[in-house]
CSV table of C-alpha atoms and ligand atoms in Angstrom, one decimal:
chain,number,residue,atom,x,y,z
L,14,MET,CA,93.5,68.1,70.4
L,15,ALA,CA,95.1,66.6,73.5
L,16,LEU,CA,98.8,65.6,73.5
L,17,PHE,CA,98.0,61.9,74.1
L,18,LYS,CA,94.9,59.7,73.5
L,19,SER,CA,95.4,58.3,76.9
L,20,LEU,CA,97.7,58.9,79.9
L,21,ALA,CA,98.1,56.4,82.7
L,22,VAL,CA,99.6,57.5,86.0
L,23,ILE,CA,100.8,54.6,88.2
L,24,GLY,CA,101.2,55.8,91.8
L,25,PRO,CA,98.8,58.8,92.0
L,26,GLY,CA,100.5,60.4,95.1
L,27,LEU,CA,101.8,63.9,95.4
L,28,ILE,CA,103.5,64.0,92.0
L,29,GLY,CA,101.1,61.7,90.1
L,30,SER,CA,97.9,63.3,91.3
L,31,SER,CA,99.3,66.8,90.5
L,32,VAL,CA,99.8,65.7,86.9
L,33,LEU,CA,96.3,64.2,86.9
L,34,ARG,CA,94.8,67.4,88.4
L,35,ARG,CA,96.6,69.5,85.7
L,36,ALA,CA,95.4,67.2,83.0
L,37,CYS,CA,91.8,67.4,84.3
L,38,GLU,CA,91.9,71.2,84.5
L,39,THR,CA,93.4,71.9,81.1
L,40,GLY,CA,92.1,69.0,79.1
L,41,LEU,CA,95.4,69.4,77.1
L,42,LEU,CA,97.4,66.4,78.3
L,43,ALA,CA,95.2,63.4,77.3
L,44,ASP,CA,91.7,62.6,76.1
L,45,GLN,CA,91.5,59.7,78.7
L,46,LEU,CA,93.1,59.7,82.1
L,47,ILE,CA,93.9,56.4,83.9
L,48,ALA,CA,95.1,56.1,87.5
L,49,ALA,CA,96.5,52.8,88.8
L,50,ASP,CA,97.9,51.8,92.2
L,51,ILE,CA,98.4,48.7,94.3
L,52,SER,CA,96.7,50.4,97.3
L,53,PRO,CA,92.9,50.1,97.5
L,54,ALA,CA,92.8,53.2,99.8
L,55,VAL,CA,94.7,55.3,97.3
L,56,LEU,CA,92.3,54.1,94.5
L,57,ASP,CA,89.2,54.9,96.6
L,58,ARG,CA,90.5,58.4,97.3
L,59,VAL,CA,91.4,59.0,93.6
L,60,ARG,CA,87.8,58.0,92.7
L,61,GLU,CA,86.4,60.5,95.2
L,62,LEU,CA,88.6,63.2,93.9
L,63,LYS,CA,87.4,62.5,90.4
L,64,ILE,CA,90.8,63.1,88.8
L,65,ALA,CA,90.8,60.1,86.4
L,66,ASP,CA,88.3,58.5,84.0
L,67,LEU,CA,89.5,55.0,84.8
L,68,VAL,CA,90.8,53.9,88.2
L,69,THR,CA,92.3,50.4,88.4
L,70,ASN,CA,94.6,48.1,90.3
L,71,ASN,CA,95.3,46.2,87.1
L,72,MET,CA,98.7,47.2,85.7
L,73,ALA,CA,98.1,45.5,82.4
L,74,GLU,CA,94.9,47.6,81.9
L,75,ALA,CA,96.8,50.8,82.7
L,76,ALA,CA,99.6,49.7,80.3
L,77,GLN,CA,97.2,50.1,77.3
L,78,ALA,CA,97.6,53.9,77.5
L,79,GLU,CA,99.6,55.8,74.9
L,80,CYS,CA,101.7,57.3,77.7
L,81,VAL,CA,102.4,55.4,81.0
L,82,MET,CA,103.9,57.5,83.7
L,83,LEU,CA,105.4,55.8,86.8
L,84,CYS,CA,105.1,58.0,89.9
L,85,VAL,CA,105.9,55.3,92.4
L,86,PRO,CA,108.9,55.5,94.9
L,87,VAL,CA,112.4,55.1,93.4
L,88,GLY,CA,112.8,51.6,94.8
L,89,ALA,CA,109.6,50.4,93.0
L,90,VAL,CA,110.2,51.9,89.5
L,91,GLU,CA,112.1,49.0,88.0
L,92,ALA,CA,109.6,46.3,89.3
L,93,THR,CA,106.6,48.5,88.1
L,94,ALA,CA,108.2,48.9,84.7
L,95,ARG,CA,108.7,45.2,84.5
L,96,ALA,CA,104.9,44.8,85.3
L,97,VAL,CA,103.6,47.2,82.6
L,98,LEU,CA,106.1,46.8,79.7
L,99,PRO,CA,104.9,43.5,78.4
L,100,SER,CA,101.4,44.9,77.9
L,101,MET,CA,102.4,48.2,76.4
L,102,GLN,CA,101.5,48.9,72.7
L,103,PRO,CA,103.9,49.8,69.9
L,104,GLY,CA,104.0,53.6,69.5
L,105,SER,CA,103.5,54.2,73.2
L,106,ILE,CA,105.9,55.9,75.7
L,107,LEU,CA,106.9,54.9,79.2
L,108,THR,CA,108.1,57.7,81.5
L,109,ASP,CA,108.9,58.0,85.2
L,110,VAL,CA,109.5,60.8,87.7
L,111,ALA,CA,112.1,59.2,89.9
L,112,SER,CA,114.4,61.5,91.8
L,113,VAL,CA,117.5,59.4,91.2
L,114,ARG,CA,118.5,57.9,87.9
L,115,GLY,CA,121.4,55.5,88.9
L,116,LYS,CA,121.2,52.6,86.4
L,117,LEU,CA,117.5,52.9,85.8
L,118,GLY,CA,117.9,54.3,82.2
L,119,PRO,CA,119.9,51.5,80.6
L,120,THR,CA,118.1,48.8,82.8
L,121,ILE,CA,114.6,49.8,81.6
L,122,GLN,CA,115.8,50.6,78.0
L,123,ALA,CA,117.0,46.9,77.8
L,124,LEU,CA,113.5,45.7,78.7
L,125,LEU,CA,111.5,47.7,76.1
L,126,PRO,CA,109.3,45.8,73.7
L,127,ALA,CA,109.5,46.8,70.0
L,128,GLY,CA,108.1,50.2,69.3
L,129,VAL,CA,107.9,51.4,72.9
L,130,ASP,CA,110.1,54.4,74.0
L,131,TYR,CA,111.3,55.2,77.5
L,132,VAL,CA,111.8,58.9,78.3
L,133,PRO,CA,112.0,59.7,82.1
L,134,GLY,CA,111.7,63.2,83.5
L,135,HIS,CA,112.3,64.4,87.0
L,136,PRO,CA,110.2,67.5,88.0
L,137,MET,CA,112.2,69.6,90.4
L,138,ALA,CA,109.1,70.4,92.5
L,139,GLY,CA,107.5,68.8,95.5
L,140,THR,CA,106.5,69.3,99.1
L,141,GLU,CA,107.0,67.4,102.3
L,142,HIS,CA,103.4,65.9,101.9
L,143,SER,CA,102.5,62.7,100.1
L,144,GLY,CA,99.5,60.8,98.8
L,145,PRO,CA,96.6,61.8,96.4
L,146,ASP,CA,95.4,64.6,98.7
L,147,ALA,CA,98.7,66.3,98.7
L,148,GLY,CA,98.7,67.1,94.9
L,149,PHE,CA,97.8,70.4,93.3
L,150,SER,CA,97.6,71.4,89.7
L,151,THR,CA,100.1,74.3,89.9
L,152,LEU,CA,102.9,72.3,91.6
L,153,PHE,CA,105.1,72.3,88.5
L,154,GLU,CA,104.5,76.0,87.5
L,155,ASN,CA,107.8,77.7,86.6
L,156,ARG,CA,109.8,74.8,88.0
L,157,TRP,CA,112.4,72.8,86.1
L,158,CYS,CA,111.7,69.3,84.8
L,159,LEU,CA,115.0,67.5,84.0
L,160,LEU,CA,114.6,65.0,81.2
L,161,VAL,CA,117.1,62.1,81.2
L,162,PRO,CA,116.4,60.0,78.0
L,163,PRO,CA,118.6,57.0,77.8
L,164,GLU,CA,120.7,56.4,74.7
L,165,GLY,CA,118.4,55.2,71.9
L,166,ALA,CA,115.3,57.1,72.9
L,167,HIS,CA,113.6,58.6,69.8
L,168,ASP,CA,113.4,62.4,69.3
L,169,HIS,CA,109.7,62.4,68.7
L,170,ALA,CA,109.1,60.6,72.1
L,171,VAL,CA,111.5,63.0,73.9
L,172,GLN,CA,109.6,66.0,72.3
L,173,LYS,CA,106.3,64.6,73.5
L,174,ILE,CA,107.4,64.2,77.1
L,175,GLN,CA,109.0,67.7,76.9
L,176,LYS,CA,105.6,69.0,75.8
L,177,LEU,CA,103.8,67.1,78.6
L,178,TRP,CA,105.9,68.9,81.2
L,179,GLU,CA,105.5,72.3,79.4
L,180,LEU,CA,101.7,71.8,79.5
L,181,CYS,CA,102.2,71.2,83.3
L,182,GLY,CA,103.8,74.7,83.5
L,183,ALA,CA,107.4,73.5,83.8
L,184,ARG,CA,110.6,74.5,82.0
L,185,THR,CA,112.6,71.5,80.6
L,186,LYS,CA,116.2,70.6,80.2
L,187,ILE,CA,117.8,67.5,78.8
L,188,LEU,CA,120.7,66.0,80.9
L,189,PRO,CA,122.7,62.9,81.1
L,190,ASP,CA,121.9,60.5,84.1
L,191,ASP,CA,125.2,61.0,86.0
L,192,LYS,CA,125.0,64.8,85.8
L,193,HIS,CA,121.4,64.7,87.0
L,194,ASP,CA,122.3,62.6,90.0
L,195,ARG,CA,125.2,64.9,90.9
L,196,ILE,CA,123.0,68.0,90.8
L,197,CYS,CA,120.2,66.4,92.8
L,198,ALA,CA,122.6,65.1,95.5
L,199,MET,CA,123.5,68.8,96.2
L,200,VAL,CA,120.2,70.6,95.7
L,201,SER,CA,117.9,68.0,97.3
L,202,HIS,CA,119.4,64.8,98.7
L,203,LEU,CA,122.1,66.4,101.0
L,204,PRO,CA,119.7,69.1,102.4
L,205,HIS,CA,117.2,66.3,103.3
L,206,LEU,CA,120.0,64.3,104.9
L,207,LEU,CA,121.0,67.4,107.0
L,208,ALA,CA,117.4,68.1,108.0
L,209,PHE,CA,116.8,64.5,109.1
L,210,THR,CA,120.1,64.6,111.0
L,211,ILE,CA,119.4,67.9,112.7
L,212,CYS,CA,116.0,66.6,114.0
L,213,ASP,CA,117.8,63.4,115.1
L,214,THR,CA,120.3,65.5,117.1
L,215,ALA,CA,117.5,67.5,118.7
L,216,ASP,CA,115.7,64.2,119.5
L,217,ASN,CA,118.8,62.8,121.2
L,218,LEU,CA,119.2,65.8,123.6
L,219,SER,CA,118.4,65.4,127.2
L,220,GLU,CA,114.7,65.3,127.9
L,221,GLU,CA,114.6,68.8,129.5
L,222,ILE,CA,116.5,70.5,126.7
L,223,ARG,CA,114.7,68.6,124.0
L,224,ALA,CA,111.3,69.8,125.3
L,225,ALA,CA,112.6,73.4,125.4
L,226,VAL,CA,113.9,73.2,121.8
L,227,LEU,CA,110.5,72.1,120.6
L,228,ASP,CA,108.7,74.8,122.7
L,229,TYR,CA,110.9,77.6,121.5
L,230,ALA,CA,111.8,76.4,118.0
L,231,ALA,CA,112.8,79.5,116.1
L,232,SER,CA,112.9,79.9,112.3
L,233,GLY,CA,116.2,78.1,111.6
L,234,PHE,CA,115.2,74.8,113.3
L,235,ARG,CA,111.6,75.1,112.2
L,236,ASP,CA,112.6,75.4,108.5
L,237,PHE,CA,114.6,72.1,108.8
L,238,THR,CA,111.6,70.3,110.4
L,239,ARG,CA,109.5,71.1,107.4
L,240,ILE,CA,111.9,69.3,105.1
L,241,ALA,CA,112.4,66.5,107.7
L,242,ALA,CA,108.7,65.8,107.7
L,243,SER,CA,109.1,64.1,104.2
L,244,ASP,CA,108.0,60.6,103.4
L,245,PRO,CA,110.4,58.0,105.0
L,246,VAL,CA,110.1,55.3,102.2
L,247,MET,CA,110.7,57.9,99.5
L,248,TRP,CA,113.9,59.2,101.1
L,249,ARG,CA,115.2,55.8,102.2
L,250,ASP,CA,115.0,54.8,98.5
L,251,ILE,CA,116.6,58.0,97.3
L,252,PHE,CA,119.6,57.8,99.7
L,253,ILE,CA,120.3,54.2,98.8
L,254,ALA,CA,119.8,54.7,95.1
L,255,ASN,CA,122.2,57.7,95.0
L,256,LYS,CA,124.6,56.3,97.6
L,257,ASP,CA,127.9,56.9,95.9
L,258,VAL,CA,127.3,60.4,94.8
L,259,LEU,CA,125.5,61.4,98.0
L,260,LEU,CA,128.3,60.1,100.2
L,261,GLU,CA,130.9,62.0,98.1
L,262,THR,CA,128.8,65.2,98.4
L,263,LEU,CA,128.5,64.6,102.2
L,264,ASP,CA,132.3,64.2,102.5
L,265,ARG,CA,132.7,67.6,100.9
L,266,PHE,CA,130.1,69.1,103.3
L,267,VAL,CA,131.9,67.6,106.3
L,268,ALA,CA,135.2,69.0,105.2
L,269,ASP,CA,133.6,72.5,104.7
L,270,ALA,CA,131.8,72.2,108.1
L,271,GLN,CA,135.2,71.4,109.7
L,272,GLY,CA,136.6,74.5,108.0
L,273,MET,CA,133.9,76.6,109.5
L,274,ALA,CA,134.5,75.0,112.9
L,275,GLN,CA,138.2,75.8,112.7
L,276,ALA,CA,137.4,79.4,111.8
L,277,ILE,CA,135.1,79.7,114.8
L,278,ARG,CA,137.6,78.0,117.1
L,279,GLU,CA,140.3,80.5,116.1
L,280,SER,CA,137.8,83.4,116.2
L,281,ASP,CA,138.8,84.1,112.6
L,282,GLU,CA,136.3,86.8,111.8
L,283,ALA,CA,137.4,87.2,108.2
L,284,ALA,CA,137.0,83.5,107.4
L,285,ILE,CA,133.6,83.3,109.2
L,286,THR,CA,132.3,86.3,107.3
L,287,THR,CA,133.5,85.1,103.9
L,288,ARG,CA,131.6,81.8,104.4
L,289,ILE,CA,128.4,83.6,105.5
L,290,GLU,CA,128.7,86.0,102.5
L,291,ARG,CA,128.9,83.1,100.1
L,292,GLY,CA,125.5,81.9,101.4
L,293,ARG,CA,124.0,85.4,100.8
L,294,ARG,CA,125.4,85.4,97.2
L,295,ILE,CA,123.9,82.0,96.5
L,296,ARG,CA,120.5,83.2,97.8
L,297,ARG,CA,120.6,86.3,95.5
L,298,THR,CA,121.4,84.1,92.5
L,299,LEU,CA,118.5,81.8,93.3
L,300,ILE,CA,116.2,84.8,93.4
L,301,GLU,CA,117.5,86.1,90.1
L,302,ASN,CA,117.0,82.6,88.6
L,303,ARG,CA,113.4,82.6,89.8
L,304,GLN,CA,114.0,79.5,91.9
L,305,ALA,CA,113.6,81.0,95.4
H,28,NAP,P1,103.7,59.6,97.1
H,28,NAP,O1,102.9,60.8,97.3
H,28,NAP,O2,104.1,58.7,98.3
H,28,NAP,O3,103.1,58.7,95.9
H,28,NAP,C1,103.6,57.4,95.6
H,28,NAP,C2,102.4,56.6,95.2
H,28,NAP,O4,102.9,55.3,94.7
H,28,NAP,C3,101.5,56.2,96.4
H,28,NAP,O5,100.1,56.3,95.9
H,28,NAP,C4,101.9,54.8,96.7
H,28,NAP,O6,100.9,54.1,97.3
H,28,NAP,C5,102.2,54.3,95.3
H,28,NAP,N1,103.0,53.1,95.3
H,28,NAP,C6,104.0,52.7,96.2
H,28,NAP,N2,104.6,51.6,95.8
H,28,NAP,C7,103.9,51.2,94.7
H,28,NAP,C8,104.0,50.1,93.8
H,28,NAP,N3,104.9,49.1,94.0
H,28,NAP,N4,103.1,50.0,92.7
H,28,NAP,C9,102.2,50.9,92.5
H,28,NAP,N5,102.0,52.0,93.3
H,28,NAP,C10,102.9,52.1,94.4
H,28,NAP,O7,105.2,59.9,96.5
H,28,NAP,P2,105.6,61.2,95.6
H,28,NAP,O8,106.1,62.2,96.4
H,28,NAP,O9,104.5,61.5,94.6
H,28,NAP,O10,106.8,60.5,94.8
H,28,NAP,C11,106.6,59.7,93.7
H,28,NAP,C12,107.9,59.7,92.8
H,28,NAP,O11,108.2,61.0,92.5
H,28,NAP,C13,109.1,59.1,93.5
H,28,NAP,O12,109.8,58.3,92.6
H,28,NAP,C14,109.9,60.4,93.9
H,28,NAP,O13,111.3,60.1,93.8
H,28,NAP,C15,109.5,61.3,92.7
H,28,NAP,N6,109.6,62.7,93.0
H,28,NAP,C16,109.1,63.2,94.3
H,28,NAP,C17,109.2,64.6,94.5
H,28,NAP,C18,108.8,65.1,95.9
H,28,NAP,O14,109.2,66.2,96.3
H,28,NAP,N7,107.9,64.4,96.6
H,28,NAP,C19,109.7,65.4,93.6
H,28,NAP,C20,110.1,64.9,92.3
H,28,NAP,C21,110.0,63.6,92.1
H,28,NAP,P3,100.9,53.9,99.0
H,28,NAP,O15,100.8,55.3,99.5
H,28,NAP,O16,99.8,53.0,99.3
H,28,NAP,O17,102.3,53.4,99.3
């Protein structure tokens, strides 16, 4: 028997369509799969891909599902929750996959109709691509999904969302909102900010040097451009939603970069080597933790 009678994915882009693909392939997530979006082009593509039983632009219709998963950009989560919650049935669960928690937890918890639970989870998996064609069923395999249930969420609902992500191949961990946002600022938001800025710096070089950089881009710059190719709306929303923590993390980075600059200015070989070795140690730990 599947985990849910019905699962509605609102915003079947990279993350949402990956969940739908996994659900179609295994048959273990839900007996009925619903995909909802405001974009007719997205809905047409989801129909062609045949990854949902019902495809609709009607949020109230999608809200009839036993589990409603919001996979829209961070800035649209609250408004989408407000659109579906009045139509959700007692005993059903609302979840989202937003990359920043901020005040979303308590805000949405306060809007819940009687008998509806809210258990968000953030899969620590993704690519620089977006839209329904970008998804694939193994996206979450062996990756972490961080669950951030607000105070008052019922255990049975938390366990069901935990099970949903395990069926997607992920490992799960329950965390408080603020800790989640701190971790993500370091592991995801700051690296994206740096990648966008490095490309910006390259773009602002004189025309002649800029063209040569793009011609001869070696692995370091090329790796940053992959991250920098990410969706502008998604990252705009993430930076603004995690503003305070991200700026604090950026300040620490700037101080450390200035420390490295000072070591280079003074040709301080020991200080430079120590900093580089720290990077190698972190990479080794990542490999040991199966996150590389
Ligand atoms: P995506 O591929 O762009 O998919 C988002 C989908 O939501 C698109 O189909 C989009 O349609 C639709 N949409 C936008 N605004 C909407 C609204 N107001 N109502 C209904 N549908 C709307 O994005 P994604 O990468 O899957 O990200 C979705 C969520 O997952 C975000 O909250 C993000 O923070 C989170 N997340 C992303 C990653 C990652 O690496 N990508 C990882 C973990 C979590 P249009 O294309 O027509 O706008």
